[in-house]
mmCIF file of C-alpha atoms in Angstrom:
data_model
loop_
_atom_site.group_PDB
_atom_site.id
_atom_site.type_symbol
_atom_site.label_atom_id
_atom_site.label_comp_id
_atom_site.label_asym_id
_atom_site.label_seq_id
_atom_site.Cartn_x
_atom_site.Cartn_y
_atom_site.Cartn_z
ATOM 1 C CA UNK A 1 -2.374 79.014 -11.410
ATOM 2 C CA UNK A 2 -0.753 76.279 -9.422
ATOM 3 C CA UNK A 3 2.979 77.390 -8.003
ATOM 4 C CA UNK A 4 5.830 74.790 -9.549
ATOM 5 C CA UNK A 5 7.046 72.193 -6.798
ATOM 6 C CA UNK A 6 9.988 72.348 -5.114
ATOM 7 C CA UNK A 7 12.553 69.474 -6.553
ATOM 8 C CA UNK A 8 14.526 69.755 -3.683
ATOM 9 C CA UNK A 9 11.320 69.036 -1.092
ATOM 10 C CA UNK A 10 10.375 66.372 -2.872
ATOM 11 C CA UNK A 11 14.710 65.087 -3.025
ATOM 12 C CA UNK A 12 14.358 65.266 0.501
ATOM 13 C CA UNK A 13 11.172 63.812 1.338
ATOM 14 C CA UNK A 14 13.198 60.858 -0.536
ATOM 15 C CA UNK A 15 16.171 60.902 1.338
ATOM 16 C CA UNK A 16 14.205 60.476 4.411
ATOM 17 C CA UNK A 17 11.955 57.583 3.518
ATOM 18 C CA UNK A 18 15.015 55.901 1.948
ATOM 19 C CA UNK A 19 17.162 56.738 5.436
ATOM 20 C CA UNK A 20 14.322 55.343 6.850
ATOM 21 C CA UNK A 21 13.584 52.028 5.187
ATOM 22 C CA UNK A 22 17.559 51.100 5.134
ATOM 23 C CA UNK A 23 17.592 52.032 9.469
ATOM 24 C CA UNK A 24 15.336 49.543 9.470
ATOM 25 C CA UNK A 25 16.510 46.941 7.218
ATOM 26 C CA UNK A 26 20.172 47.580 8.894
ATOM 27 C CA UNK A 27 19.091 47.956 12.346
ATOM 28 C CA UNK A 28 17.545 44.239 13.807
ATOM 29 C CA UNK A 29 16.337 43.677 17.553
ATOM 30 C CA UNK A 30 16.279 40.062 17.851
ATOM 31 C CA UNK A 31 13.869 39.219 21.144
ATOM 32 C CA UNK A 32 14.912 36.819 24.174
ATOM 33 C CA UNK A 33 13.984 33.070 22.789
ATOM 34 C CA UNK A 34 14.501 33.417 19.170
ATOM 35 C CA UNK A 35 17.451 33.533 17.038
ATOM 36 C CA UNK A 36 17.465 34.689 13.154
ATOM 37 C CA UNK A 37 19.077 32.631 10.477
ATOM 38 C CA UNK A 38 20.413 35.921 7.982
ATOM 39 C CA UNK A 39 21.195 35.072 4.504
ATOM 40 C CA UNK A 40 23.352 37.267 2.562
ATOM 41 C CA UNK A 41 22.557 37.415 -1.100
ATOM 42 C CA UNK A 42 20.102 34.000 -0.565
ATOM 43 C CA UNK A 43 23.488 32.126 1.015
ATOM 44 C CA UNK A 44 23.783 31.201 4.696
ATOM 45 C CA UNK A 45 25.385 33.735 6.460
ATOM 46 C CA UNK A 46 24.926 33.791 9.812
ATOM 47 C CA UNK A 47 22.957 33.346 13.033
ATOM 48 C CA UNK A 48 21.715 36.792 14.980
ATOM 49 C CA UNK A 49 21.425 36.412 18.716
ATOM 50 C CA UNK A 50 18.970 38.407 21.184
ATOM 51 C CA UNK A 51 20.229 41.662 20.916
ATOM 52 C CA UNK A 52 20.424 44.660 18.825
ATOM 53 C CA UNK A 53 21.798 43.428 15.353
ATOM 54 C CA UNK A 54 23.143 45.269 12.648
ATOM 55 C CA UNK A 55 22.754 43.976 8.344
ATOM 56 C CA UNK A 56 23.666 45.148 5.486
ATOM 57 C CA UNK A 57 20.531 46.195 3.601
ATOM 58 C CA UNK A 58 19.398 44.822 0.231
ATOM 59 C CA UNK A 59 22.274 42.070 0.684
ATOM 60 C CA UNK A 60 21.174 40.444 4.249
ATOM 61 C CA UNK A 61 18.394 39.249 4.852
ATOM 62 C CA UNK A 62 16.305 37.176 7.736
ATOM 63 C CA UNK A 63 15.699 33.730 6.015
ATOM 64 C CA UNK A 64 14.041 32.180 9.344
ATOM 65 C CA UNK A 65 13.192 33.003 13.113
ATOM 66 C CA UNK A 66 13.585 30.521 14.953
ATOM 67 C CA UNK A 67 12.300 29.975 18.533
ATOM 68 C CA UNK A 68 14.858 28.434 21.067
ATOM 69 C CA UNK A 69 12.402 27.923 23.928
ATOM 70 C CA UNK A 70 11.133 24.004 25.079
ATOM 71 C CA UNK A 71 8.551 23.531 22.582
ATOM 72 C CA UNK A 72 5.558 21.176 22.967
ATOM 73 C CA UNK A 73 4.681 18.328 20.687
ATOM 74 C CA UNK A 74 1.412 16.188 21.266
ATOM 75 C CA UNK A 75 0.876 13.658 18.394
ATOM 76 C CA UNK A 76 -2.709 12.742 17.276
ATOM 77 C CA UNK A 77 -4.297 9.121 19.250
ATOM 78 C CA UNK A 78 -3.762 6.436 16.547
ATOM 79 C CA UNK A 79 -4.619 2.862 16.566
ATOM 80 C CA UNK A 80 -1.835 0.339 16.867
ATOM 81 C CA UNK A 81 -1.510 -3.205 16.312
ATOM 82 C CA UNK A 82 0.286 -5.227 19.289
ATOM 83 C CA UNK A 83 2.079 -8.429 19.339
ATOM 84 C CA UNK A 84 -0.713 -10.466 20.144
ATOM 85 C CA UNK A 85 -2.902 -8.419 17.284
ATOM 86 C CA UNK A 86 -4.631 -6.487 20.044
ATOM 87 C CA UNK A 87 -5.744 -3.170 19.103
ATOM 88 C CA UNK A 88 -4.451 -0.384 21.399
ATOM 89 C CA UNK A 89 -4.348 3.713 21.509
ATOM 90 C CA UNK A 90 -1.754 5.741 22.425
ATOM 91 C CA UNK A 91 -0.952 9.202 22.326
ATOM 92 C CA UNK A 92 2.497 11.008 23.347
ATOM 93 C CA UNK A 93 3.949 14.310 23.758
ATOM 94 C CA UNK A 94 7.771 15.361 23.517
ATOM 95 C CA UNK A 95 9.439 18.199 24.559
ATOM 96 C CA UNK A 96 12.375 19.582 22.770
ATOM 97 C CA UNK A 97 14.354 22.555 21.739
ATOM 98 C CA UNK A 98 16.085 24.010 19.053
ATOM 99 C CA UNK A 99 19.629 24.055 19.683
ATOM 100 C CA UNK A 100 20.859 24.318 16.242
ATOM 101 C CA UNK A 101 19.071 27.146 14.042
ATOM 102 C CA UNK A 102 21.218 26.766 11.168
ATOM 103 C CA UNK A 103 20.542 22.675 10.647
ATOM 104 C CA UNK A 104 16.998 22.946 11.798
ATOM 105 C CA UNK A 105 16.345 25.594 9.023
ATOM 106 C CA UNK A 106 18.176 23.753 6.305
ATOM 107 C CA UNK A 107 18.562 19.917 7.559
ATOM 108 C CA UNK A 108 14.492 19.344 6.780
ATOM 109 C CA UNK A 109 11.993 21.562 5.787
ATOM 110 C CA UNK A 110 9.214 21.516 8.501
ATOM 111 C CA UNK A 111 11.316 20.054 11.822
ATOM 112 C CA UNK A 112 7.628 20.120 13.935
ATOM 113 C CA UNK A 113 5.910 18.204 11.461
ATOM 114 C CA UNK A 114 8.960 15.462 11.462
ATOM 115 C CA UNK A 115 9.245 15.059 15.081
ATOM 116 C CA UNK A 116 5.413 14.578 15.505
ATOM 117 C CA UNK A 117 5.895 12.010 12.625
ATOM 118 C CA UNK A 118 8.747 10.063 13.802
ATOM 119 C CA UNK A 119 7.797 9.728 17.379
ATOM 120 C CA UNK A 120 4.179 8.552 16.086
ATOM 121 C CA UNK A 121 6.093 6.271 13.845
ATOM 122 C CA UNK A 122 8.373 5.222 16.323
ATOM 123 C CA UNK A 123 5.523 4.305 18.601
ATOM 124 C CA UNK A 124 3.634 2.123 16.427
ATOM 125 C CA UNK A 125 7.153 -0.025 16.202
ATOM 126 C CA UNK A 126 7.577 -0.095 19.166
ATOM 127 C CA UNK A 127 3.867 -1.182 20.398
ATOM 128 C CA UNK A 128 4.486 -3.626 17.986
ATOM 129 C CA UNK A 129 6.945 -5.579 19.732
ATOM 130 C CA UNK A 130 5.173 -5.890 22.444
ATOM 131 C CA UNK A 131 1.804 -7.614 23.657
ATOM 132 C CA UNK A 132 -1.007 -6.317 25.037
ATOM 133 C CA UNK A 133 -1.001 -6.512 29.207
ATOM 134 C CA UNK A 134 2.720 -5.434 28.083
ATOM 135 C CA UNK A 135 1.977 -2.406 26.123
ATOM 136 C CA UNK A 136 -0.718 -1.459 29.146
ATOM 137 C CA UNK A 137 1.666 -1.894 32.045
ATOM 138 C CA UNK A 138 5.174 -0.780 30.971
ATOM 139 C CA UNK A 139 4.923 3.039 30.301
ATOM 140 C CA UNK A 140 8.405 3.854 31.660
ATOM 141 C CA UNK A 141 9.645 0.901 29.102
ATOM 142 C CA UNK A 142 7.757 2.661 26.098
ATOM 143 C CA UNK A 143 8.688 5.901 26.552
ATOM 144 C CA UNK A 144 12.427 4.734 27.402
ATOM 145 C CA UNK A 145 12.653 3.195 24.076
ATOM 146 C CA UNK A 146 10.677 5.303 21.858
ATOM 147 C CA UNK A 147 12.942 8.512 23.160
ATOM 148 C CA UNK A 148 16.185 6.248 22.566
ATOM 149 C CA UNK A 149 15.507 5.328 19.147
ATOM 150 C CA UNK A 150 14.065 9.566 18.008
ATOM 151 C CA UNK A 151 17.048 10.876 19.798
ATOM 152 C CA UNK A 152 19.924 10.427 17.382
ATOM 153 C CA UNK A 153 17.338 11.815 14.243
ATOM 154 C CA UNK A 154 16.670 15.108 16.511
ATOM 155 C CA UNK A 155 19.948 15.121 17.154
ATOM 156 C CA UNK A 156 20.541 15.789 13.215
ATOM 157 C CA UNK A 157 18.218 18.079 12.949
ATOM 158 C CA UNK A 158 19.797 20.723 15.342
ATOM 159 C CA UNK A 159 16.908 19.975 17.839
ATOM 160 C CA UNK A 160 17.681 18.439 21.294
ATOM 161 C CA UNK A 161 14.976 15.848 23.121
ATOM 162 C CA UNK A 162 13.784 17.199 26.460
ATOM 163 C CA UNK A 163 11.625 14.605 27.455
ATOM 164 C CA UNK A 164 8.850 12.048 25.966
ATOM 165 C CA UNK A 165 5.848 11.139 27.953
ATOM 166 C CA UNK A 166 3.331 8.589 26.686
ATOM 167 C CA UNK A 167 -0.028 10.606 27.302
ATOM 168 C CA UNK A 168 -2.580 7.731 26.968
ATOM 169 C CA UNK A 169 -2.565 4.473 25.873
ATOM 170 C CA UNK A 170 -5.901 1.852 26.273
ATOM 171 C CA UNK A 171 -7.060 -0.926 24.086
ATOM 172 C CA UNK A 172 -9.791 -0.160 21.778
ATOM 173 C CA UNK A 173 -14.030 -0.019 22.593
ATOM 174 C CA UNK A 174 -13.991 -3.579 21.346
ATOM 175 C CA UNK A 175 -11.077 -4.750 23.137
ATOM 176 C CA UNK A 176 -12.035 -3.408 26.458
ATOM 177 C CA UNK A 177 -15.340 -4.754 25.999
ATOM 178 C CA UNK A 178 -14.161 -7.864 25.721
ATOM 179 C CA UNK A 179 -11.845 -7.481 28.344
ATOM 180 C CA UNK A 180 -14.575 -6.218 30.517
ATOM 181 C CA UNK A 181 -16.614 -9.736 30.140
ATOM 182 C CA UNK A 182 -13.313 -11.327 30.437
ATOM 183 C CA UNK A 183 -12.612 -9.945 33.744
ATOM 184 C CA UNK A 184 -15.810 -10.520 35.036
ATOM 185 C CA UNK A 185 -15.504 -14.175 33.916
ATOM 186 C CA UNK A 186 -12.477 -14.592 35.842
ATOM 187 C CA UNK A 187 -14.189 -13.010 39.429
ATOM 188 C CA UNK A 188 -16.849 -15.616 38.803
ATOM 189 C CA UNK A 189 -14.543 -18.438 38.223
ATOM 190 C CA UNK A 190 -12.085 -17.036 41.263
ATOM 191 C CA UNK A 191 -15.503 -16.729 43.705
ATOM 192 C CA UNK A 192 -16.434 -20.641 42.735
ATOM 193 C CA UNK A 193 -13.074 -21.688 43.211
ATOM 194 C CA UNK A 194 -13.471 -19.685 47.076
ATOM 195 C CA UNK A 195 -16.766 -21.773 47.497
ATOM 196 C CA UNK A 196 -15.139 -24.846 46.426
ATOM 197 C CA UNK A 197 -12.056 -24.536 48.729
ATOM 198 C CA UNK A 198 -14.196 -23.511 51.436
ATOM 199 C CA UNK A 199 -16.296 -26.865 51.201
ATOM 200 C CA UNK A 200 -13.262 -28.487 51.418
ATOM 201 C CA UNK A 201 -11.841 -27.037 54.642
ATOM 202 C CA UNK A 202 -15.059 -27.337 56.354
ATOM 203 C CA UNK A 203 -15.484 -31.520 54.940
ATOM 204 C CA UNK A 204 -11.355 -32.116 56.240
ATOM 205 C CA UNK A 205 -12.339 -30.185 59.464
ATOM 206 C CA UNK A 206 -15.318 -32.363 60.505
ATOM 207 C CA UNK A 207 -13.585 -35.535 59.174
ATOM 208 C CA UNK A 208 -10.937 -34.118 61.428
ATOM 209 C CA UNK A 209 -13.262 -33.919 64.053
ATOM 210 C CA UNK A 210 -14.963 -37.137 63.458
ATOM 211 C CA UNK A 211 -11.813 -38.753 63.376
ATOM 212 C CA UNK A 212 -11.033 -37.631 67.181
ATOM 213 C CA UNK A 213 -14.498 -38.278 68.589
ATOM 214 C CA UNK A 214 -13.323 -42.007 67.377
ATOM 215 C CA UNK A 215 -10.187 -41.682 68.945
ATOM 216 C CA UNK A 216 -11.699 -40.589 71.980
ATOM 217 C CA UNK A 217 -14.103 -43.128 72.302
ATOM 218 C CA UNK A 218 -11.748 -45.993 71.614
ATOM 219 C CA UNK A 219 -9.485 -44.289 74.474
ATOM 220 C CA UNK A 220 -13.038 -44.204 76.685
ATOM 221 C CA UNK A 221 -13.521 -48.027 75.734
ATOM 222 C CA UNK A 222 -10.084 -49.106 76.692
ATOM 223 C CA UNK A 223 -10.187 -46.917 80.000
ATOM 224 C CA UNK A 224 -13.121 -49.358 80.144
ATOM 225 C CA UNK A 225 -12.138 -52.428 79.452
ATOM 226 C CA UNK A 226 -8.806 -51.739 81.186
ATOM 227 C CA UNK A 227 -11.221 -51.173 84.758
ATOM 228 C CA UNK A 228 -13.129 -54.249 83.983
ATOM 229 C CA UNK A 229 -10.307 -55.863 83.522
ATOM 230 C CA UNK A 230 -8.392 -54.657 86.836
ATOM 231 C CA UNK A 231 -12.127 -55.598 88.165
ATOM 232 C CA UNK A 232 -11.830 -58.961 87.119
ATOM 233 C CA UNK A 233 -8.188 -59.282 88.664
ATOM 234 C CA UNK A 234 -9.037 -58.307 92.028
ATOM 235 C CA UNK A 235 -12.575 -60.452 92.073
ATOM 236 C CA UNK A 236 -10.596 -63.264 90.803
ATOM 237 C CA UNK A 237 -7.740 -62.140 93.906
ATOM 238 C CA UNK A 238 -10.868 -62.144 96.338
ATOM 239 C CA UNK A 239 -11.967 -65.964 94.796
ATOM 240 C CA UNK A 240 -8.288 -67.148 95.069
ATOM 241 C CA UNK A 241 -8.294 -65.985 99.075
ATOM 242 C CA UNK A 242 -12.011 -67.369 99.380
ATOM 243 C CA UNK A 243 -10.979 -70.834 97.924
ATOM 244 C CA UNK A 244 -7.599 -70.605 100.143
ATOM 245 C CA UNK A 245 -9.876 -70.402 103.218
ATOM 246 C CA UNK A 246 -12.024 -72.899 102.045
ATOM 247 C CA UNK A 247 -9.578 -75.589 102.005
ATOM 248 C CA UNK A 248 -8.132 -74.304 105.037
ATOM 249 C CA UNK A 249 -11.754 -74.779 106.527
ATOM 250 C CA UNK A 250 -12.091 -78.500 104.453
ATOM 251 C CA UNK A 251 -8.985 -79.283 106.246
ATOM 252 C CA UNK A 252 -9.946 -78.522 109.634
ATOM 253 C CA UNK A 253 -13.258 -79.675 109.042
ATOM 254 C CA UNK A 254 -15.141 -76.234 109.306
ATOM 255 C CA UNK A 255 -18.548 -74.573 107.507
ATOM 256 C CA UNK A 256 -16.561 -74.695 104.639
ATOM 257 C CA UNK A 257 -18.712 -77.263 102.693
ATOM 258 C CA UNK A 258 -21.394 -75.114 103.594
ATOM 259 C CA UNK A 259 -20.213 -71.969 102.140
ATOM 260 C CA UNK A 260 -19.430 -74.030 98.763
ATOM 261 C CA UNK A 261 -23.599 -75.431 98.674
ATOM 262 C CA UNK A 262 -24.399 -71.693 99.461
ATOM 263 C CA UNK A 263 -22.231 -70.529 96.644
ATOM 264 C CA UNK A 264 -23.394 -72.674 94.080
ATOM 265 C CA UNK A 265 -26.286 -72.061 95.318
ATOM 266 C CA UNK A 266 -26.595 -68.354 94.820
ATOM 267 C CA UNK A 267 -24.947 -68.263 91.467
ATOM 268 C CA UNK A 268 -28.073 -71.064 90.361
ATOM 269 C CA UNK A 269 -30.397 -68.927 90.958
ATOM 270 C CA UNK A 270 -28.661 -65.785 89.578
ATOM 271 C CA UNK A 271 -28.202 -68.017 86.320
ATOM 272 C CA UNK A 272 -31.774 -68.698 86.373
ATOM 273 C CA UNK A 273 -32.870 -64.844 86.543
ATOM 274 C CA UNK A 274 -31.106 -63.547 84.357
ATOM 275 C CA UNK A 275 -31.984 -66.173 81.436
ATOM 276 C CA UNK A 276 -33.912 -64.834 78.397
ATOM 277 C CA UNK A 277 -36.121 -67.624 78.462
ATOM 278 C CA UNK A 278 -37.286 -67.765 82.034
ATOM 279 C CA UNK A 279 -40.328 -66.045 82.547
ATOM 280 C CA UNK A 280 -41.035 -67.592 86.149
ATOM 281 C CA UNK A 281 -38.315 -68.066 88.926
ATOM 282 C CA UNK A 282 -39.041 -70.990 91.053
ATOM 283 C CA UNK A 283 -37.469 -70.354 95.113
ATOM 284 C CA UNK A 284 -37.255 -73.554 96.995
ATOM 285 C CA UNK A 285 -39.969 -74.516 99.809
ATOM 286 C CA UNK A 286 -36.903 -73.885 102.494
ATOM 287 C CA UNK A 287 -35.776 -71.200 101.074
ATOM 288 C CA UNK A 288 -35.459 -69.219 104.997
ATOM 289 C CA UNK A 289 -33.018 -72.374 105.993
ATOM 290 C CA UNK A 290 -31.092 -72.196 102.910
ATOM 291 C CA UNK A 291 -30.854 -68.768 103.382
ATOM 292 C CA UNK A 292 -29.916 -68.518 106.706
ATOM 293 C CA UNK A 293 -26.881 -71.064 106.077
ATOM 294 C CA UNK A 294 -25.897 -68.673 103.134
ATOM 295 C CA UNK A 295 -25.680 -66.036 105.626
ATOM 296 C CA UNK A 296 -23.891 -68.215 108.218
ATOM 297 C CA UNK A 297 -21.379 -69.104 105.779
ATOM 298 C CA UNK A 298 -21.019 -65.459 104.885
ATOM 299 C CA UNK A 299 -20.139 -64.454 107.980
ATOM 300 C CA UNK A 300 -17.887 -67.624 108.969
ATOM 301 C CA UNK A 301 -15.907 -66.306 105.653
ATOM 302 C CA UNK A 302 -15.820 -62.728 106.299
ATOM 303 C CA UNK A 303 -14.012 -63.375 109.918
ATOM 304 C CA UNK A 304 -11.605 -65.454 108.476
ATOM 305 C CA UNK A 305 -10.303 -63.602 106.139
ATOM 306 C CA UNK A 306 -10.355 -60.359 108.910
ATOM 307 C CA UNK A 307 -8.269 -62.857 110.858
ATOM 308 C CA UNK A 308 -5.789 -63.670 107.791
ATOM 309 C CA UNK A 309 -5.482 -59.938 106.944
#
């Protein structure tokens, strides 16, 4: 035979679960980071802060925790279409924070998925404004105008933009194979252009140098001719005395008719030498007497002009 159950046990096992369940659905801890958007009776009704929280059980209730730390974004790599219809991609991440619990629990329905949306959408507008060696060498631009234009729509969703960093951005295999070829195209064509230049200086440096050996030479040849000339002067000087003393010596009835014959006489026979087509050189039977005289005559003009000097 079983014994009957107590109705009052079993009332108070009762009470205690029900004391229980309503200490917990009264009593909240909310942790450091989050805040907890409470409805009451499926209405907004307020926003719980870290802390011990008290509700009203059955009638409040926590609609959506909500985490107030940065978060992190990354959007996917996607292909974009530039200016120039260059294929590029580029990848970002943007830090944020929920600043507003209330609109970003009731403004849109999933705020992550919208930010990693509008910034990738945001992007591709942007890229598209721009050309290629643009898109490739202004980051700070990108990112500047990419987190002006997402601010304002964070903004109304209760979220606030830390920062926006454009992760990667490169053209596409294809492109950059082309570019590649392109590149080395352009060392080739620079190196030629080096060879080409460097022919040149070295042709204007030795037709530089050409054109002062000339210079030089013509100075050499009028050094030259300027001697000779001076030469010339002072033989004709040393003629003009000669002929003075000759007519001196004419006048006073002197050798000077034989220093004349002995002149002409000597520059006969150097006139015959030297000719191209004299190939024998015919001296005169006296040539000792004519000789001698020459000498005489010499002399005889060599003291006179010692005595005129």
């Amino acid at each position: 035979m079983y014994e009957p159950v107590d109705i009052s046990v079993i009332f108070s096992l009762v009470l205690v679960v029900g004391v229980i369940f309503t200490l917990s659905k009264m009593v909240r801890i909310v942790p450091q980071g989050e805040e907890w958007v409470i409805e009451r009776l499926g209405k907004y009704s307020k926003i719980l802060l870290p802390g011990l929280s008290l509700l009203i059980p059955i009638v409040d209730s926590v609609a959506y925790k909500i985490i107030t730390k940065e978060l992190i974004q990354q959007t996917r790599d996607q292909e974009v279409i530039t200016k120039d219809n260059a294929v590029v991609i580029i990848s970002a991440v943007v830090f944020y924070r929920v600043t507003d619990p209330g609109k970003a629990s009731y403004s849109i329905s999933n705020f992550e998925k919208a930010v990693a949306n509008m910034t990738t959408t945001t992007l591709r507008a942007v890229i598209g404004g721009m050309t290629l060696n643009e898109s490739l060498s202004q980051r700070d631009q990108i990112k500047a105008q990419v987190a002006e234009k997402i601010r304002d729509s964070l903004t109304g969703w209760g979220l606030t933009l830390g920062n926006l960093e454009v992760q990667d951005i490169r053209p596409s295999d294809n492109l950059q194979e082309a570019m590649e070829r392109q590149a080395a195209a352009d060392r080739d064509r620079e190196a030629t252009i080096l060879i080409a230049d460097g022919d040149r200086q070295a042709s204007i440096a030795k037709a530089q140098g050409q054109k002062e050996a000339t210079i030089l030479e013509a100075q050499g040849r009028l050094a030259a001719a300027k001697l000779e000339a001076q030469a010339k002067v002072e033989l004709a000087d040393g003629d003009r005395k000669a002929m003075l003393i000759v007519n001196q010596g004419l006048a006073s009835g002197e050798m000077a008719p034989n220093y004349l014959l002995a002149q002409r006489y000597i520059d006969g026979v150097k006139e015959l030498s030297e000719s191209d087509n004299s190939k024998v050189v015919f001296m005169p039977a006296d040539w000792q007497k004519s000789l001698a005289g020459v000498v005489g005559s010499l002399g005889y003009l060599g003291s006179a002009i010692s005595d005129k000097e």
